[in-house]
mmCIF file of C-alpha atoms and ligand atoms in Angstrom:
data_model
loop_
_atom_site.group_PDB
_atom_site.id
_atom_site.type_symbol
_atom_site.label_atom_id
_atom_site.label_comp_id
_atom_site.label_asym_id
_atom_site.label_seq_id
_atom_site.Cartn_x
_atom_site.Cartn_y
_atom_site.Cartn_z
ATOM 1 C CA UNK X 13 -79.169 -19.657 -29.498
ATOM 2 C CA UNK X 14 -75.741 -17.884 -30.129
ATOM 3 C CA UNK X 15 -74.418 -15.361 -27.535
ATOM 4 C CA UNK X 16 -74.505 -13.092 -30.138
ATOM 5 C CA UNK X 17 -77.747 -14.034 -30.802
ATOM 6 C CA UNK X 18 -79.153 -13.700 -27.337
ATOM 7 C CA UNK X 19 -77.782 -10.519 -27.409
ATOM 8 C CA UNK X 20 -79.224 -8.914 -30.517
ATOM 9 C CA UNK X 21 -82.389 -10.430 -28.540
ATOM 10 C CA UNK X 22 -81.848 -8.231 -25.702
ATOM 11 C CA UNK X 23 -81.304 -5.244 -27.620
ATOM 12 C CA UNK X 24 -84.818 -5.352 -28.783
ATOM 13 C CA UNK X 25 -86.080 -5.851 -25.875
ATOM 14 C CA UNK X 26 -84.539 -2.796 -24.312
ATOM 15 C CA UNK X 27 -85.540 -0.826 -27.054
ATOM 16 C CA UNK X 28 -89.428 -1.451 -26.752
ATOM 17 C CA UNK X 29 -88.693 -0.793 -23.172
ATOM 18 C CA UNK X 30 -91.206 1.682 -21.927
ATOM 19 C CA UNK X 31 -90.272 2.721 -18.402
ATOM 20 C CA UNK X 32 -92.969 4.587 -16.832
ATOM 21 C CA UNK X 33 -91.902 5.825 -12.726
ATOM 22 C CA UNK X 34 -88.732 6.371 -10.867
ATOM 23 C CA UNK X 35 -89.347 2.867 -9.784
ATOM 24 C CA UNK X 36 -89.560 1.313 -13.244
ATOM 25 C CA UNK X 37 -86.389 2.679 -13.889
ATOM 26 C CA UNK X 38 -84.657 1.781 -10.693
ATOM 27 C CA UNK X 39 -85.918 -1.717 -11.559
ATOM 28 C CA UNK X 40 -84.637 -1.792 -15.188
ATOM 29 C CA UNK X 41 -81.146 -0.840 -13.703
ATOM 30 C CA UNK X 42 -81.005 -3.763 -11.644
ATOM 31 C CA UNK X 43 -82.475 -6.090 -13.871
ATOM 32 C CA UNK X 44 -78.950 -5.173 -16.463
ATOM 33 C CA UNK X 45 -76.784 -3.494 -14.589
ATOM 34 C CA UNK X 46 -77.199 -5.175 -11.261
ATOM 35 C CA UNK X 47 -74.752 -7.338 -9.622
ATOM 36 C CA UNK X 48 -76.795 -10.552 -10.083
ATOM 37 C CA UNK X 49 -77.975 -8.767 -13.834
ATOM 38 C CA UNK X 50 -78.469 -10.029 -17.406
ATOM 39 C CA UNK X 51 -75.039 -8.247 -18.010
ATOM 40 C CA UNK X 52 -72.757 -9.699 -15.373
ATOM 41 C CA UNK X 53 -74.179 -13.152 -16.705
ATOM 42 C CA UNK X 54 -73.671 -11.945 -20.437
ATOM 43 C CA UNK X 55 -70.206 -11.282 -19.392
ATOM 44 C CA UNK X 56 -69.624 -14.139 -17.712
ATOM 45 C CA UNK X 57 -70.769 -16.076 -20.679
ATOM 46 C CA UNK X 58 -68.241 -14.100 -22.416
ATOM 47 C CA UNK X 59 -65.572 -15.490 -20.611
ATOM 48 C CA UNK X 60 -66.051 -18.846 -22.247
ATOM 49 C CA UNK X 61 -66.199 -18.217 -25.616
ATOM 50 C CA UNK X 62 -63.042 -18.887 -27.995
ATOM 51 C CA UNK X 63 -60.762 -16.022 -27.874
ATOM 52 C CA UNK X 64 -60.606 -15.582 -31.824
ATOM 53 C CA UNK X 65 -64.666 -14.581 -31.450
ATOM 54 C CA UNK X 66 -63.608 -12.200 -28.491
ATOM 55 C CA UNK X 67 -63.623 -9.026 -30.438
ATOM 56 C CA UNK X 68 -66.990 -9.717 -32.054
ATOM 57 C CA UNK X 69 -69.023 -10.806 -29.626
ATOM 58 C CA UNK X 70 -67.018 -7.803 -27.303
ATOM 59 C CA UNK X 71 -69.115 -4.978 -29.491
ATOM 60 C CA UNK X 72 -72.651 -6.467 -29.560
ATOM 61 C CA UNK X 73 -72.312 -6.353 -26.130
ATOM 62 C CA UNK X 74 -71.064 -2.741 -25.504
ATOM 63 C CA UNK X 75 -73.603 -1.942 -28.101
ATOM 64 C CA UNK X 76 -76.428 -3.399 -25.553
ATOM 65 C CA UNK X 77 -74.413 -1.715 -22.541
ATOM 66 C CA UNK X 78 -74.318 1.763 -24.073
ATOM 67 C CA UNK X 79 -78.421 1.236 -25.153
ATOM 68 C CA UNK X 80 -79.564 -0.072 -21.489
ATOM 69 C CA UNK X 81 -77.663 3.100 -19.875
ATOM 70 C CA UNK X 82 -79.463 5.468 -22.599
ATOM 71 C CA UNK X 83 -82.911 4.160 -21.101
ATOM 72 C CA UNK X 84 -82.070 4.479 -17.619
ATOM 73 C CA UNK X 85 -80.548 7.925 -18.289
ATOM 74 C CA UNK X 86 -83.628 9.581 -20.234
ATOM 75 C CA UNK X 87 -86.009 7.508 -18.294
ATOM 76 C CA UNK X 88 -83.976 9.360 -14.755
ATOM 77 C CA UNK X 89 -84.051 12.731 -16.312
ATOM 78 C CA UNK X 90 -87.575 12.634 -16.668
ATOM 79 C CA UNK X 91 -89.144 10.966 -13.880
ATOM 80 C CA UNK X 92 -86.873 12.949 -10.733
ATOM 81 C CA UNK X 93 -87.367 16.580 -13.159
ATOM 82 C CA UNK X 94 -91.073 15.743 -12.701
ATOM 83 C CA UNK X 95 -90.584 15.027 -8.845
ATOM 84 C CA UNK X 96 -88.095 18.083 -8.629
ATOM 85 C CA UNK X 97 -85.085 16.010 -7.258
ATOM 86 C CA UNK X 98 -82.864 17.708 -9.681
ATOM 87 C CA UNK X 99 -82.558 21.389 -9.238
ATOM 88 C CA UNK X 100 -83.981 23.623 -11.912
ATOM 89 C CA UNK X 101 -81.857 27.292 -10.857
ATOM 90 C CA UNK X 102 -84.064 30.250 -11.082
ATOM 91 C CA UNK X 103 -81.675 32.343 -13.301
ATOM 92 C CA UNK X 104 -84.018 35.538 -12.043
ATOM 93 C CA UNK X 105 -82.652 35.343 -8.465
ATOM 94 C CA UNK X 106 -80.826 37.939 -7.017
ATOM 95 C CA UNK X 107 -77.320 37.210 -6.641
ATOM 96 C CA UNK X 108 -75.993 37.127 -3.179
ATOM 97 C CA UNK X 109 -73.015 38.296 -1.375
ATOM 98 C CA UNK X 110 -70.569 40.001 -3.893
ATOM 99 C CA UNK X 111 -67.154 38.881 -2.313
ATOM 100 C CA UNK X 112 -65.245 42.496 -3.216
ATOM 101 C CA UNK X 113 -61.706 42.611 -2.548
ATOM 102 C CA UNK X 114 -60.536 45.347 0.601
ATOM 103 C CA UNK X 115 -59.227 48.412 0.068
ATOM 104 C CA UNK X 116 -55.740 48.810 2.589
ATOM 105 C CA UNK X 117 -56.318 50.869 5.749
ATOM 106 C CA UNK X 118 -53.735 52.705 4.608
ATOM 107 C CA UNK X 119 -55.082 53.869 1.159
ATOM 108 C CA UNK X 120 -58.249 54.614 3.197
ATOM 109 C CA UNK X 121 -57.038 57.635 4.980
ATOM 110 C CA UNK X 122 -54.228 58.480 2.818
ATOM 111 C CA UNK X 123 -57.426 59.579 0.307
ATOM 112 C CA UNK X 124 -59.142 60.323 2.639
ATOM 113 C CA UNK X 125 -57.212 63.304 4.244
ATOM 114 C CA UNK X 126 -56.363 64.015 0.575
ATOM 115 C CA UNK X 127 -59.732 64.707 0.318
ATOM 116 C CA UNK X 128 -60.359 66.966 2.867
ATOM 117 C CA UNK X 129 -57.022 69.327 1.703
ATOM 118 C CA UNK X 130 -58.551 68.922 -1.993
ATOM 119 C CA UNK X 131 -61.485 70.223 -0.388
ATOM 120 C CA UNK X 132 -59.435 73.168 0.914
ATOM 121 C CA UNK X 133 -58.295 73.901 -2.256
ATOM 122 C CA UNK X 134 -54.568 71.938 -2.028
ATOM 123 C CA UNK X 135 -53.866 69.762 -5.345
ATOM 124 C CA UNK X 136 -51.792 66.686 -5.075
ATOM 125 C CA UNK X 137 -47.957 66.658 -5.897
ATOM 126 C CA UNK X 138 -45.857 63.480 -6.370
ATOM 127 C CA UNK X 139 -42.209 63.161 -6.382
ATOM 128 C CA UNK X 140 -39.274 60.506 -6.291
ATOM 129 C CA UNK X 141 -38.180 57.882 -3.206
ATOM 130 C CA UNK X 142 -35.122 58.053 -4.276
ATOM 131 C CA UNK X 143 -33.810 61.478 -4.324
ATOM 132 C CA UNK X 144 -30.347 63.574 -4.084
ATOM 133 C CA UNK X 145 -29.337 65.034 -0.669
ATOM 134 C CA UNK X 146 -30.320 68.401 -1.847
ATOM 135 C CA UNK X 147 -33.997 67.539 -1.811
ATOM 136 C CA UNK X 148 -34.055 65.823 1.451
ATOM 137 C CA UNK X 149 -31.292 68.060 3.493
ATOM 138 C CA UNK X 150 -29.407 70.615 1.829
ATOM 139 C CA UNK X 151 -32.532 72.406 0.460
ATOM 140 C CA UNK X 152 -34.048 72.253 3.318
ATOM 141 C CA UNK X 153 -31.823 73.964 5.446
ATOM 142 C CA UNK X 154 -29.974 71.164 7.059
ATOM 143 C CA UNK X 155 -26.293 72.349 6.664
ATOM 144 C CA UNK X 156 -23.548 69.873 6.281
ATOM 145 C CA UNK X 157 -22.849 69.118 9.948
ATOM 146 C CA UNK X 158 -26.540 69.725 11.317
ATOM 147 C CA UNK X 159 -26.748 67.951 13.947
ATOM 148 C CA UNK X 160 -30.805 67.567 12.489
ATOM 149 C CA UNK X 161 -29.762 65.356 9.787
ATOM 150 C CA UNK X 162 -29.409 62.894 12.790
ATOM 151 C CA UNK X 163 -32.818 63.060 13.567
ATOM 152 C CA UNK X 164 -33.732 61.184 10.783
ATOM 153 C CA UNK X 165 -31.403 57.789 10.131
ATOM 154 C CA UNK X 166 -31.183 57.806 5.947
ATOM 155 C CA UNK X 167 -30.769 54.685 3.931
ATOM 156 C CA UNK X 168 -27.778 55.510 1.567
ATOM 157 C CA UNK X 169 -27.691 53.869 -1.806
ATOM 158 C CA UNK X 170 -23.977 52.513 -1.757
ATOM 159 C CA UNK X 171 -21.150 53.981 -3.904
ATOM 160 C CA UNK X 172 -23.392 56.948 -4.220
ATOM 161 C CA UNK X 173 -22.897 59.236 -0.788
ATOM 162 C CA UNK X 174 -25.118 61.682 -2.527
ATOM 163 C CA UNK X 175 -28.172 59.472 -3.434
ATOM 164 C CA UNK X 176 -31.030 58.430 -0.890
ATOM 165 C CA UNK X 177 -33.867 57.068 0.080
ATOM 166 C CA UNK X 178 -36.137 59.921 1.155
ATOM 167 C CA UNK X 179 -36.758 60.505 4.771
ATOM 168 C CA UNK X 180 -39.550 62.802 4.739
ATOM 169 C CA UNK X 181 -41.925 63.859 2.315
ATOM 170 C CA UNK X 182 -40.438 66.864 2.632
ATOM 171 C CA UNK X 183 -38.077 66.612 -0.103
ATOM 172 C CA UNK X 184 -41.450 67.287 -2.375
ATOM 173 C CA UNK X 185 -42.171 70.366 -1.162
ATOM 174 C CA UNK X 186 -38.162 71.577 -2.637
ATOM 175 C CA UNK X 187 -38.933 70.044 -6.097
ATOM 176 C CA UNK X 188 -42.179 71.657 -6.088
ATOM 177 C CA UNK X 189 -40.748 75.146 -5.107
ATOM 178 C CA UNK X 190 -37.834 74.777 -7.622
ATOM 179 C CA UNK X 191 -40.714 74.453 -10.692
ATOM 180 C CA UNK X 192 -43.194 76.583 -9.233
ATOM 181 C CA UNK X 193 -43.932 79.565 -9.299
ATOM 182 C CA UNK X 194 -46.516 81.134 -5.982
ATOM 183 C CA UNK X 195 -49.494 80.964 -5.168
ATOM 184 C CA UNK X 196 -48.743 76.972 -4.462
ATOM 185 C CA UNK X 197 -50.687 74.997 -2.180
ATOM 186 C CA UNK X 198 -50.355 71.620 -2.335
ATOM 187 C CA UNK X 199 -50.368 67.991 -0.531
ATOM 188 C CA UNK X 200 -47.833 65.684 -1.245
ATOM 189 C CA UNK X 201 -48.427 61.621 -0.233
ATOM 190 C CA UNK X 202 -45.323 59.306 -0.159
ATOM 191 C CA UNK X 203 -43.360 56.342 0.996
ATOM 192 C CA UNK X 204 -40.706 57.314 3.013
ATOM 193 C CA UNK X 205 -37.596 55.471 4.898
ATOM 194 C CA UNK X 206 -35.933 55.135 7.867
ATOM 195 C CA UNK X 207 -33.078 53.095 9.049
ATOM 196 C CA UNK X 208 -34.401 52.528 12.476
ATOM 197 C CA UNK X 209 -33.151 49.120 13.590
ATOM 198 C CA UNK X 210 -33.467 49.986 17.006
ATOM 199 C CA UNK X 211 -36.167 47.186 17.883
ATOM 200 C CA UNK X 212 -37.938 44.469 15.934
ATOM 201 C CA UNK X 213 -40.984 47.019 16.374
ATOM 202 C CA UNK X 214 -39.350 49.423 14.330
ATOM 203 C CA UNK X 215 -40.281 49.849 10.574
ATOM 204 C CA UNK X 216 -37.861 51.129 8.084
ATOM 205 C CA UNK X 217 -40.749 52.337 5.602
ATOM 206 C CA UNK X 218 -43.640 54.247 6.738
ATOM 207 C CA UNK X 219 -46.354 57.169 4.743
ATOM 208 C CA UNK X 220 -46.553 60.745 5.456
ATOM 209 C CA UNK X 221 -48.170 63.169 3.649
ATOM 210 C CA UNK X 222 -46.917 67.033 3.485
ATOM 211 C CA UNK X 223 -48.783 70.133 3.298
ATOM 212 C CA UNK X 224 -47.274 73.158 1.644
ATOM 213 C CA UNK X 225 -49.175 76.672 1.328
ATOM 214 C CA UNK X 226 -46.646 79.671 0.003
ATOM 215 C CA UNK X 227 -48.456 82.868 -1.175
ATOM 216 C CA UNK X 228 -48.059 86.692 -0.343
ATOM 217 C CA UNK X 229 -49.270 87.433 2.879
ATOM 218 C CA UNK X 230 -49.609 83.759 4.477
ATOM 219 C CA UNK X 231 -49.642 84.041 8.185
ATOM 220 C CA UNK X 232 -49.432 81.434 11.301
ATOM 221 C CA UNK X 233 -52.536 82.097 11.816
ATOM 222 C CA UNK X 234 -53.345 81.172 8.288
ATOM 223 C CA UNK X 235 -51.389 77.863 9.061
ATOM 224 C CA UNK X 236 -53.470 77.427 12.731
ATOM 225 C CA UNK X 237 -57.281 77.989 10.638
ATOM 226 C CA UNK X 238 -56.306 74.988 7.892
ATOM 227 C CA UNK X 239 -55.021 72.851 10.270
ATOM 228 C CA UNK X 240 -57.623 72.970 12.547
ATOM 229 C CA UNK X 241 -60.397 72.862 10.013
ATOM 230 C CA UNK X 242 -58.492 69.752 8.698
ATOM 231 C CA UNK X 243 -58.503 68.128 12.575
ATOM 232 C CA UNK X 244 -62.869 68.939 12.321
ATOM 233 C CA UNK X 245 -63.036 67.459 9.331
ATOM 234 C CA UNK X 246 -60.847 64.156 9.431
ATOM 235 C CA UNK X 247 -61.376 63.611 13.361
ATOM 236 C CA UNK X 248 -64.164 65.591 14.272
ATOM 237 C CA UNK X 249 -62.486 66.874 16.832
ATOM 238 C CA UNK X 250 -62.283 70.596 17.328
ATOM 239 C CA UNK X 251 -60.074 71.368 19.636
ATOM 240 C CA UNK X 252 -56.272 71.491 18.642
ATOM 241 C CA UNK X 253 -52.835 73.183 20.028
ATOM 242 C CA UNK X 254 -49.436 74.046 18.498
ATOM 243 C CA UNK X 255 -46.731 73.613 20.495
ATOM 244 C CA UNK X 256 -43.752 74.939 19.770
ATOM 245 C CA UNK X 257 -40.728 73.041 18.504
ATOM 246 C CA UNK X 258 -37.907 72.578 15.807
ATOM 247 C CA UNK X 259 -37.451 71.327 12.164
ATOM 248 C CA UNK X 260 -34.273 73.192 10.205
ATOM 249 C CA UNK X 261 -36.993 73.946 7.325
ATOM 250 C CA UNK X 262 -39.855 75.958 9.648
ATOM 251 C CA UNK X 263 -39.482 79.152 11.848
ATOM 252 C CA UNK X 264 -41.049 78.644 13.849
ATOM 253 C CA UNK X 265 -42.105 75.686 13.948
ATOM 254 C CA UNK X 266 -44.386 73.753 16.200
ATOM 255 C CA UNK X 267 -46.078 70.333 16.878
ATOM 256 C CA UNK X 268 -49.889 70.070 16.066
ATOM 257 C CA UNK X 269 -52.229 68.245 18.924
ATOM 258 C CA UNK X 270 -55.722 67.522 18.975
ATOM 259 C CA UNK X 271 -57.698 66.916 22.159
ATOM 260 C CA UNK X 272 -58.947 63.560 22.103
ATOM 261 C CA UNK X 273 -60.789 63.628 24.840
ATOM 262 C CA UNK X 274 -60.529 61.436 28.494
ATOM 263 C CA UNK X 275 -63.900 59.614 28.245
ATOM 264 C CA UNK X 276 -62.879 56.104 27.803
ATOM 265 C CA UNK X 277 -59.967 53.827 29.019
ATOM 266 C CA UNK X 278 -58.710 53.831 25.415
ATOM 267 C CA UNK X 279 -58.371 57.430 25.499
ATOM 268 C CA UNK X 280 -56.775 57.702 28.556
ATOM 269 C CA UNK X 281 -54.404 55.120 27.801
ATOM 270 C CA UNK X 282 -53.638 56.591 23.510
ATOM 271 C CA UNK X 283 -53.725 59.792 25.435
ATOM 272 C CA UNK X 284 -51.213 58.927 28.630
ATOM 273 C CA UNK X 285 -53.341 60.400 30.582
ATOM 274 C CA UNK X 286 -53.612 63.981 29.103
ATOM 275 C CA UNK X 287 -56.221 63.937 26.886
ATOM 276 C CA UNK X 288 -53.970 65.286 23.969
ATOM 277 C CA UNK X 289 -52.471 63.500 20.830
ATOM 278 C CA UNK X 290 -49.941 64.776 19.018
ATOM 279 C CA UNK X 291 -50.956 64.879 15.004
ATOM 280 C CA UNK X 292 -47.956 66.495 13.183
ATOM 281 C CA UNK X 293 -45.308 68.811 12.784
ATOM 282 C CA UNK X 294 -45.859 72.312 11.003
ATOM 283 C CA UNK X 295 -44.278 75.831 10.592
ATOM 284 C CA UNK X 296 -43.872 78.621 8.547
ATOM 285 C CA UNK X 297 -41.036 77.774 5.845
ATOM 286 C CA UNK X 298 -38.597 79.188 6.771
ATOM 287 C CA UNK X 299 -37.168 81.874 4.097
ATOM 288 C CA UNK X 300 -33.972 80.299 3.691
ATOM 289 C CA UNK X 301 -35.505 77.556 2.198
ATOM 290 C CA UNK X 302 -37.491 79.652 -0.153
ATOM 291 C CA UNK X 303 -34.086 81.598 -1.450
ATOM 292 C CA UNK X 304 -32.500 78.367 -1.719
ATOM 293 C CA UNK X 305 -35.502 76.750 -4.206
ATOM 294 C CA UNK X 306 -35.181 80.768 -6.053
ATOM 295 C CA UNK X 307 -38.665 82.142 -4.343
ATOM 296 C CA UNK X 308 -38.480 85.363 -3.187
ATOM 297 C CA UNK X 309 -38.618 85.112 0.542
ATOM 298 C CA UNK X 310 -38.874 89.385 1.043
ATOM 299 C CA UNK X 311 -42.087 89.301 -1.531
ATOM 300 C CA UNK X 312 -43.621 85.508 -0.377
ATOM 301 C CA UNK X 313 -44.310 83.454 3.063
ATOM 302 C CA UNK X 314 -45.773 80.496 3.802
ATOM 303 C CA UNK X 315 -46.655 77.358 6.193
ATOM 304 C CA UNK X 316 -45.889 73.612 5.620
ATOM 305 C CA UNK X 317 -47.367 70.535 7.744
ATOM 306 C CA UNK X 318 -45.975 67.019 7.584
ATOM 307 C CA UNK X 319 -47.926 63.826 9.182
ATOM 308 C CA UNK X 320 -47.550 60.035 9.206
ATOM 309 C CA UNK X 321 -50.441 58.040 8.092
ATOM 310 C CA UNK X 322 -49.637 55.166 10.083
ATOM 311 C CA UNK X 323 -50.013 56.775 12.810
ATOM 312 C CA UNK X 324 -53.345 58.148 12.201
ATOM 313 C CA UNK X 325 -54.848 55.516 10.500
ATOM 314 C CA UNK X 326 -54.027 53.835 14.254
ATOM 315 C CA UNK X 327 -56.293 56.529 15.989
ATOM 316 C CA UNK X 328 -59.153 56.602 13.159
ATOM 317 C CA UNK X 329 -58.840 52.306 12.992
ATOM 318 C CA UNK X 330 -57.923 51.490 16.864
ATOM 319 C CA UNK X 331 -55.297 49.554 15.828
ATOM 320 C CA UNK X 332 -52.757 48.713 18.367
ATOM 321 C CA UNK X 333 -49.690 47.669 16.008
ATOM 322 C CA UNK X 334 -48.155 49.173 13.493
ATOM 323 C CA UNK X 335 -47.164 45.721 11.864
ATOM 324 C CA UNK X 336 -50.903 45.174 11.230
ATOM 325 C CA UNK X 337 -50.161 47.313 8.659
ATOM 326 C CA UNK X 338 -47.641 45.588 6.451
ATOM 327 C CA UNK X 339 -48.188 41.799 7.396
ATOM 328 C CA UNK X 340 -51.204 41.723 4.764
ATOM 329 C CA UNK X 341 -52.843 38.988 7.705
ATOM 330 C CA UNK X 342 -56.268 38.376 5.321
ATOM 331 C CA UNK X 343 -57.691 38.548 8.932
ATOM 332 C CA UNK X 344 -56.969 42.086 9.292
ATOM 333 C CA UNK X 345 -57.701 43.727 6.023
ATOM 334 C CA UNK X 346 -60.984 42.023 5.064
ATOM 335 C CA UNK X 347 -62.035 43.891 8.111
ATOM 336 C CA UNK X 348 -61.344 46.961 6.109
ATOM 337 C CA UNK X 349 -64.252 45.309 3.475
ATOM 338 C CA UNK X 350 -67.354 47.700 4.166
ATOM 339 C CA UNK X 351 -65.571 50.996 3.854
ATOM 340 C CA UNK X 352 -65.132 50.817 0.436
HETATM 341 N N1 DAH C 27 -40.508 66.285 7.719
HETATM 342 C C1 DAH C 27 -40.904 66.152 9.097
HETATM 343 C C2 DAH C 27 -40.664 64.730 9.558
HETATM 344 O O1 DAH C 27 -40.494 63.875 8.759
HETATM 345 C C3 DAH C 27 -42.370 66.472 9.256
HETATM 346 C C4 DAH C 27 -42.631 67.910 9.051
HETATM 347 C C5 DAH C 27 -42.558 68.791 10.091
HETATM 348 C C6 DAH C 27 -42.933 68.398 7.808
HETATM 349 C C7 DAH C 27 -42.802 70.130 9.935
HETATM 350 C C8 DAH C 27 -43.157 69.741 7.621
HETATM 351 C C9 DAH C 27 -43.097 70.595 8.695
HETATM 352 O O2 DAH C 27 -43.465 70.247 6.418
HETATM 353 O O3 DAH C 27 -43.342 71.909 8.516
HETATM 354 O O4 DAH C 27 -40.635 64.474 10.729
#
């Protein structure tokens, strides 16, 4: 008998195969496909014959090949389905974890405190990080050679003395007042920048987020009742005190603290020891910068608040470093996962 013969013979064969188990089928493999199996002799054989007959006798036996790995492959399908080796999924399962992505600490309280002053009945006010000196100084009572524009070290864009990068969202509160007309009560969120290169701590870009409340009639006292309401709602803490200080744009003005308490060593330590935090600066606009954005300062009053978010994301997160904050460590904001 021919090769090709003897192959056309085993074709057959294979085809009135009936394999009826796992094991039938594990033994068909290795009667073909095994090392010592009809095929390695087959292609031994093959080796032999004349070259010219190569290409011939080549297909017959690819044709056997491809039919002896069709058997083994139904015949496996249906023999391990039947033992339940190969996984059947049950498409009616619940799915599991959802891996959401993490909102930024950041964002968290920044909408949160939001919140509470939307609450209050403040709307929200945007305005540029880029701005003009009157926005950020002039506008807001910081003459020429005040010595207050030093508090603040301002990024200026180069070539341009009078362009900068704001310092404070402050500068809002002028843009607002310029386009506005009273009652205005707003909150104003921003980016803001400093050019404090004074340690590797330092951080030339921070968030704050202003308060402004103008209306006939506003009083300090208005100013003490919002801000305190706001400490009860964001800290639950109910216990605050102003204490006087000085911006160019308030008079008078004053620093905001809430008592934090002295139970723990954490709050003795945020605390140094008093109990108190400070929270943010505040005041009652001062009327020059009213008549300077065209409100009539004889007919309207009012209070403005600024506050970094850093700062009290820090108290609301415990966080101990304010680079946490912009080194996007996965470590640190997937912590941030289940207060979405
Ligand atoms: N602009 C001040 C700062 O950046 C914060 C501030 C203090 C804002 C008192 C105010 C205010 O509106 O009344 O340090």
């Amino acid at each position: 008998m021919s090769l090709v013969e003897q192959i056309e013979q085993l074709k057959l064969e294979v085809a009135s195969t009936q394999l009826n188990s796992a094991d039938e089928v594990e033994a068909f493999r290795v009667k073909y496909l095994g090392r010592k199996g009809i095929l390695n002799d087959l292609f031994e054989a093959f080796k032999a014959i004349p070259n010219e007959e190569k290409k011939a006798v080549g297909a017959v036996m690819n044709g056997l090949k491809t039919s002896v790995q069709e058997k083994i492959d139904e015949g496996s399908l249906q023999f391990k389905s039947n033992k339940g080796d190969v996984e059947v999924p049950d498409f009616t399962r619940p799915y599991g974890e959802w891996s959401h992505g993490s909102r930024h600490p950041l964002q968290l309280v920044r909408e949160e405190i939001l919140s509470i002053f939307e609450r209050m009945g403040f709307s929200v006010e945007d305005g540029p990080e880029i701005e003009d000196d009157w926005h950020v100084f002039s506008g807001l009572n910081f003459s020429p050679e005040h010595p207050a524009r030093d508090m603040q070290d301002t990024f200026f864009v180069e070539g341009q003395p009078d362009t900068v990068l704001r310092t404070h969202t402050s500068s809002v509160q002028v843009r607002v007042m310029e386009t506005t007309k009273p009652p205005i009560r707003i909150v104003m969120p921003g980016r803001v920048y400093r050019n404090e290169a004074i340690s590797s701590r330092a951080h030339c870009q921070f968030h704050q987020i202003e308060g402004l409340y103008i209306d006939e009639g506003v009083s300090f006292a208005d100013m003490k009742q919002v801000l305190q309401m706001f400490t009860e709602a964001f800290f639950g803490k109910a216990k605050i005190r102003l204490r006087p200080s000085y911006f160019p744009f308030t008079e008078p003005s004053a620093e905001m603290d809430v008592y934090w308490g002295l139970e723990t060593p954490a709050d003795h330590r945020i605390t140094k020891g008093t109990g108190w935090l400070e929270i943010m600066g505040c005041g009652m606009v001062d009327p020059n910068v009213l008549a300077a954005s065209g409100i009539d300062s004889e007919k309207y009053s009012g209070f403005a608040f600024g506050m970094g978010i850093e700062r009290i994301a820090m108290l609301r997160y415990g966080v101990d470093d304010l680079r946490h904050f912009f080194e996007n460590d996965m470590r640190f904001l997937s912590q941030f996962k289940k207060t979405i």
